[in-house]
Short mmCIF file of C-alpha atoms and ligand atoms in Angstrom, two decimals:
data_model
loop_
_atom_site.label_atom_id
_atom_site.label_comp_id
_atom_site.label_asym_id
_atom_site.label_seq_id
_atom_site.Cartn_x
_atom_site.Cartn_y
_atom_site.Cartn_z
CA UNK A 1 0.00 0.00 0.00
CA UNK A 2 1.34 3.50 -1.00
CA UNK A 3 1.58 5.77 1.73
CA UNK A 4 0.73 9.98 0.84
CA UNK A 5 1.40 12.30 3.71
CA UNK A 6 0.50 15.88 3.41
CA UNK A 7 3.07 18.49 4.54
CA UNK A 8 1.35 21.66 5.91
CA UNK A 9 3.95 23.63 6.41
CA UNK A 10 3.20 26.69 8.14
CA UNK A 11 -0.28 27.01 6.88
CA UNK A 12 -3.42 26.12 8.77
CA UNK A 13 -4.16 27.57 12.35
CA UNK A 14 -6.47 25.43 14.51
CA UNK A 15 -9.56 26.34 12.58
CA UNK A 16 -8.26 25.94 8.94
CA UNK A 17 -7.55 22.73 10.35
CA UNK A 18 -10.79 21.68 11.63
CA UNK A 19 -12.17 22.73 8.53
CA UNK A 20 -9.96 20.37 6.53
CA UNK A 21 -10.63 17.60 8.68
CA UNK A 22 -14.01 17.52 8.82
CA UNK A 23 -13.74 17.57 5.35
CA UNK A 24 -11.21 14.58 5.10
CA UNK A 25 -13.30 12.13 7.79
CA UNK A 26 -16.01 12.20 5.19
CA UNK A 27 -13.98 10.71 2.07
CA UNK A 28 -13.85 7.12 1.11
CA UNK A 29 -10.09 6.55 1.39
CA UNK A 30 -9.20 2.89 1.13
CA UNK A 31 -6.06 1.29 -0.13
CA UNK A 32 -3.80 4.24 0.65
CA UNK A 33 -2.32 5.15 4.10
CA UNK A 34 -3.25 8.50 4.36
CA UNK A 35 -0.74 10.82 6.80
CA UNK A 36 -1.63 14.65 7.58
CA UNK A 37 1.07 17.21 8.94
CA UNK A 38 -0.21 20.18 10.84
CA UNK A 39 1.65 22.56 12.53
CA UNK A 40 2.34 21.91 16.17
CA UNK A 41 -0.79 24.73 17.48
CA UNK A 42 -3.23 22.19 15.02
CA UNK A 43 -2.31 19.23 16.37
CA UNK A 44 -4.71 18.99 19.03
CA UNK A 45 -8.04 19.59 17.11
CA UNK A 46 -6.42 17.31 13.74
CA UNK A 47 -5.92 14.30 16.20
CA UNK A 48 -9.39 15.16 17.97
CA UNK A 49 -11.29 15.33 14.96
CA UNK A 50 -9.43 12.32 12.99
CA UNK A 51 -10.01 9.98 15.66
CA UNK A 52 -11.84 6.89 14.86
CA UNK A 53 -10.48 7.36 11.20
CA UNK A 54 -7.33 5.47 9.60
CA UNK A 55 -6.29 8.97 9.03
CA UNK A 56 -2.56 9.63 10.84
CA UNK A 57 -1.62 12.42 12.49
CA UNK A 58 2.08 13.92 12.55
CA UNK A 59 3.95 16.85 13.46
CA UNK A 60 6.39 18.19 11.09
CA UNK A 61 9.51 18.33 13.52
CA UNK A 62 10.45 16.68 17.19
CA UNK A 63 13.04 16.80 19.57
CA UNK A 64 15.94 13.77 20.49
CA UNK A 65 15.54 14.59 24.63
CA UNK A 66 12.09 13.83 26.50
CA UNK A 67 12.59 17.47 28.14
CA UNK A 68 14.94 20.08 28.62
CA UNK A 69 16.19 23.30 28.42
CA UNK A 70 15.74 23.63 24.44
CA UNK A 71 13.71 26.88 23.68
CA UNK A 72 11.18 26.45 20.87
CA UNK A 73 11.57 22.36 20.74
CA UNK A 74 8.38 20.02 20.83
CA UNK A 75 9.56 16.54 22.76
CA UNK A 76 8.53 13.22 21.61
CA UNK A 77 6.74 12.47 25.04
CA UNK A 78 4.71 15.54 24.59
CA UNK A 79 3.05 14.81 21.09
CA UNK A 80 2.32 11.07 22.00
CA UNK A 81 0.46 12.44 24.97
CA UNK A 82 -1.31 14.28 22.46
CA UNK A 83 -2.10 11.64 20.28
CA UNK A 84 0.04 12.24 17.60
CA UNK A 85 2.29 8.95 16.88
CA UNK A 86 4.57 10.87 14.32
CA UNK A 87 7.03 13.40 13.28
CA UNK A 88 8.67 14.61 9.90
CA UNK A 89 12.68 15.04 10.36
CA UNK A 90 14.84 17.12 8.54
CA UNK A 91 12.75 18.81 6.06
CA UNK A 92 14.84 20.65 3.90
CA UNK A 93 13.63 23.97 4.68
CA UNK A 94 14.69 23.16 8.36
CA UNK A 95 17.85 22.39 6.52
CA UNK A 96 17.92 25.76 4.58
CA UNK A 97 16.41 28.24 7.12
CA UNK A 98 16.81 26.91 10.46
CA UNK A 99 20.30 25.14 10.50
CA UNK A 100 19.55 21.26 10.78
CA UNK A 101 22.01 18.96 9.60
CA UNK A 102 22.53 15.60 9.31
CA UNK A 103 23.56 15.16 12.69
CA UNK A 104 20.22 17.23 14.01
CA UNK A 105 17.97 14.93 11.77
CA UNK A 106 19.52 11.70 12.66
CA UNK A 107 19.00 12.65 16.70
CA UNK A 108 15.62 13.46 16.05
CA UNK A 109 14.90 10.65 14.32
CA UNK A 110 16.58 8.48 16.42
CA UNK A 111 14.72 9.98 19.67
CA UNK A 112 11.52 10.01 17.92
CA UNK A 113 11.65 6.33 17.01
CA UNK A 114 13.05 5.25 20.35
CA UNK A 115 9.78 7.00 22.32
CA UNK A 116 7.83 4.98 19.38
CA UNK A 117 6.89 7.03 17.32
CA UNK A 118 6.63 6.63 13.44
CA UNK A 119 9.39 9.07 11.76
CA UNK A 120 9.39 10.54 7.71
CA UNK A 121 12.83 11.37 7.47
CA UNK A 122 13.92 13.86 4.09
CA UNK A 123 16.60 13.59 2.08
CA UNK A 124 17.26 15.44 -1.50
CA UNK A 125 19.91 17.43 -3.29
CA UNK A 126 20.06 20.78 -4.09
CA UNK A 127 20.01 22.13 -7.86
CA UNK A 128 24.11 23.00 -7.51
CA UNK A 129 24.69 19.58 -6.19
CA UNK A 130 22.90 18.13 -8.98
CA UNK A 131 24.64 20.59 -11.48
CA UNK A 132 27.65 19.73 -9.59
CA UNK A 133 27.32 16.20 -9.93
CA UNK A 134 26.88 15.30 -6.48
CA UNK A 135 23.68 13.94 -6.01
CA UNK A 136 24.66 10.86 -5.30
CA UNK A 137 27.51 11.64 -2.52
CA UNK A 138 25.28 14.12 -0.79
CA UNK A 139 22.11 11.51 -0.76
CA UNK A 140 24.48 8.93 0.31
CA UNK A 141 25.53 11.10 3.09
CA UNK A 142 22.02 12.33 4.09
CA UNK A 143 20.76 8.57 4.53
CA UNK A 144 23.61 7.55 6.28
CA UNK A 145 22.62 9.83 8.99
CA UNK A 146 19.08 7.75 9.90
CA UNK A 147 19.56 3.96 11.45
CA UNK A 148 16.90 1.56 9.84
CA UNK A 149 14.13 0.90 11.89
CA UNK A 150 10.83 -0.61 11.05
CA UNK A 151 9.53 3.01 12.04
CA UNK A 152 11.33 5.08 9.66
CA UNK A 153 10.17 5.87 6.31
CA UNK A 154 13.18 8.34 4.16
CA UNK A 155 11.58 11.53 1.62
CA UNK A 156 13.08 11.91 -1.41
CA UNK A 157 12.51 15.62 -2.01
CA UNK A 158 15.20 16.79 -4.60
CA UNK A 159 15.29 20.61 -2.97
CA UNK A 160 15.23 22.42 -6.61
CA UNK A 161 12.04 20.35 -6.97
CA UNK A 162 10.13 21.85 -3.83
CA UNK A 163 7.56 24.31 -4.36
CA UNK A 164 8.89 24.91 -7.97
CA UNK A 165 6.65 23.53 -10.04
CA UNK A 166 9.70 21.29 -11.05
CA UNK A 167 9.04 17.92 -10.48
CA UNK A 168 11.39 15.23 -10.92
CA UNK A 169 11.09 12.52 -13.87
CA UNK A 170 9.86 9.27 -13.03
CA UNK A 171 13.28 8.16 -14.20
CA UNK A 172 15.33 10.82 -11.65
CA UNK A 173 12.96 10.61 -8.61
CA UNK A 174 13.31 5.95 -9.57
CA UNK A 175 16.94 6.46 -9.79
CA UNK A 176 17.63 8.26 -6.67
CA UNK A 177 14.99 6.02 -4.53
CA UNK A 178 16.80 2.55 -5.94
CA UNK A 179 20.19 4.07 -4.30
CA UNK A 180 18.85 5.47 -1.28
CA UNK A 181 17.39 1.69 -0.77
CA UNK A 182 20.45 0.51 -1.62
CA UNK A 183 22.13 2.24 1.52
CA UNK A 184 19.25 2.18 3.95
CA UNK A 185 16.57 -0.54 3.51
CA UNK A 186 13.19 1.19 3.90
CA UNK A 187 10.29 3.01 2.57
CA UNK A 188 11.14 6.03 0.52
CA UNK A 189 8.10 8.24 -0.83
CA UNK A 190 8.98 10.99 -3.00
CA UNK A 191 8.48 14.90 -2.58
CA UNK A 192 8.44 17.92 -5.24
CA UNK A 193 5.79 19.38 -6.22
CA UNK A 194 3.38 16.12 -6.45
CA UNK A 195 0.20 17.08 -7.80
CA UNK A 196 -2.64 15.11 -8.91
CA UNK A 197 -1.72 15.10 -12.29
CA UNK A 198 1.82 13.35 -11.94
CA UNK A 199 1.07 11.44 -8.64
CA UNK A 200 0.25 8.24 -10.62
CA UNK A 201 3.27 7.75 -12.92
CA UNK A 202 5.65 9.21 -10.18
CA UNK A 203 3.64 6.72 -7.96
CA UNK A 204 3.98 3.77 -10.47
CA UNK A 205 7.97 3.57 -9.79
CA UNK A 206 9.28 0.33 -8.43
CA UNK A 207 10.90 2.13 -5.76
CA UNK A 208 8.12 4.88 -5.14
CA UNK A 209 6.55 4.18 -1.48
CA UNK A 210 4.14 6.43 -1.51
CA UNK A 211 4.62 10.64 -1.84
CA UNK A 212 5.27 13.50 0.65
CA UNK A 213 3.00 16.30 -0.70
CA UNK A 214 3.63 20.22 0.28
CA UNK A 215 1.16 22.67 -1.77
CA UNK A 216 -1.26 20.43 -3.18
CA UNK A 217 -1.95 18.88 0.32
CA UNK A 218 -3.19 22.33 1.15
CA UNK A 219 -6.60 22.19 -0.78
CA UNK A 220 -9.29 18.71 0.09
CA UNK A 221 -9.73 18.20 -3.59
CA UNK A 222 -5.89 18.18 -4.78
CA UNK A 223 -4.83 16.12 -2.09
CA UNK A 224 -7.83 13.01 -1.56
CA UNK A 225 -7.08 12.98 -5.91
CA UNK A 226 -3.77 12.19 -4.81
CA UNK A 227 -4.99 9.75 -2.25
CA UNK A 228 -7.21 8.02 -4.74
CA UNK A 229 -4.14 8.10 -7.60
CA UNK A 230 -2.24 5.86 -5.01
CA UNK A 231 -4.71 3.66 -4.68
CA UNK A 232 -5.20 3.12 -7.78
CA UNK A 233 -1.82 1.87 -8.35
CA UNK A 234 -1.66 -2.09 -8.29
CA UNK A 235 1.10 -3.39 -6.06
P1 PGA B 301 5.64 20.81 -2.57
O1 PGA B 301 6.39 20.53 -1.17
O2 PGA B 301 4.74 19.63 -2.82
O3 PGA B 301 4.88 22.08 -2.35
O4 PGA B 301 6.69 20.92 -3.61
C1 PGA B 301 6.84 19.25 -0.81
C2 PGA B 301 7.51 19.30 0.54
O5 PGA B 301 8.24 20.26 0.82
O6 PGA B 301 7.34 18.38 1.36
#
């Protein structure tokens, strides 16, 4: 089964939130696992109002340390007492605006997944590094910074590919998910501007998981068509 989680970002307060939700518990979603990503202050009300669904709950970032004196940081302990079993790591705009590194994204993952929670971890070059020729060094870096676990789930999200409008070929986004299996031995979804009209041949890959959607997670229509795309895809 493909897995599609949608990456909020930081869009959708508490009441956007509700609003999507209550929208989301009423589609027929089978054959997909279906992931949503609020921001931490629409946590509460997603995991309220998805409850008795199939529909998962994550937040988009977590701390290694069950508490401490870390300004700003979200603890694994304190979303599972919310309810929410999940975390994204090392997004690359934490990468590119907030200064997490591989080191960062391997602790939090490695926290995350030792308090039990489920963990999406990103990966992906940017457009120098591919110009550059280094796509392959720099991905084989990234994943080396995450320990398999049954848990853990990588992102392929080349970073030129994010928000762009760019999405990878079938052929790039195949390619770089067959080597990033090749060092670490799990689930790898891909992220880049996924929309519903090149979810299913991005989604028909060998190596394609599932997909990690940003903009077009935003809107009930764009993302349950990606849902459904997924679905769609015999395994
Ligand atoms: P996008 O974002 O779908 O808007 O390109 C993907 C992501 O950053 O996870």
């Amino acid at each position: 089964m493909k897995l599609i989680a949608g990456n909020w970002k930081m869009f959708k307060g508490p009441g956007a939130a509700a609003e999507f939700c209550l929208g989301l518990r009423e589609e027929e979603l089978e054959g997909v696992d279906v992931v949503v990503t609020p921001p931490f202050v629409s946590l509460a009300v997603a995991v309220q109002l998805l409850a008795g669904t199939e529909i998962a709950v994550a937040a988009q970032n977590v701390h290694w340390d069950e508490e401490g004196a870390y300004t700003g940081e979200i603890s694994p302990a304190m979303l599972l007492e919310l309810g929410v079993y999940g975390a994204i790591v090392g997004h690359s705009e934490r990468r590119q605006y907030f200064g997490e590194n591989d080191e960062t994204a391997g602790k939090r993952a490695q926290g995350a997944l030792a308090a039990g929670m489920f963990v999406i971890g990103c990966v992906g070059e940017t457009e120098e590094e591919r110009e550059r020729g280094e796509t392959e060094s720099v991905l084989r870096r990234q994943v080396s910074a995450f320990e398999a676990d049954d848990n853990l789930v990588l992102a392929y999200e080349p970073v030129w590919a994010i928000g762009t409008g760019k999405t990878a070929t079938p052929e790039i986004a195949q390619d770089a998910h067959a080597l990033i299996k090749s060092v670490l031995d799990v689930p790898v979804l891909y992220g880049g501007s996924v929309k519903p009209d090149n979810a299913a041949v991005l989604l028909s890959q060998p190596d394609v998981d599932g997909a990690l959607v940003g903009g077009a997670s935003l809107e009930l229509e764009s993302f349950t068509a990606i849902c459904r795309a997924a679905a769609n895809i015999p395994s």
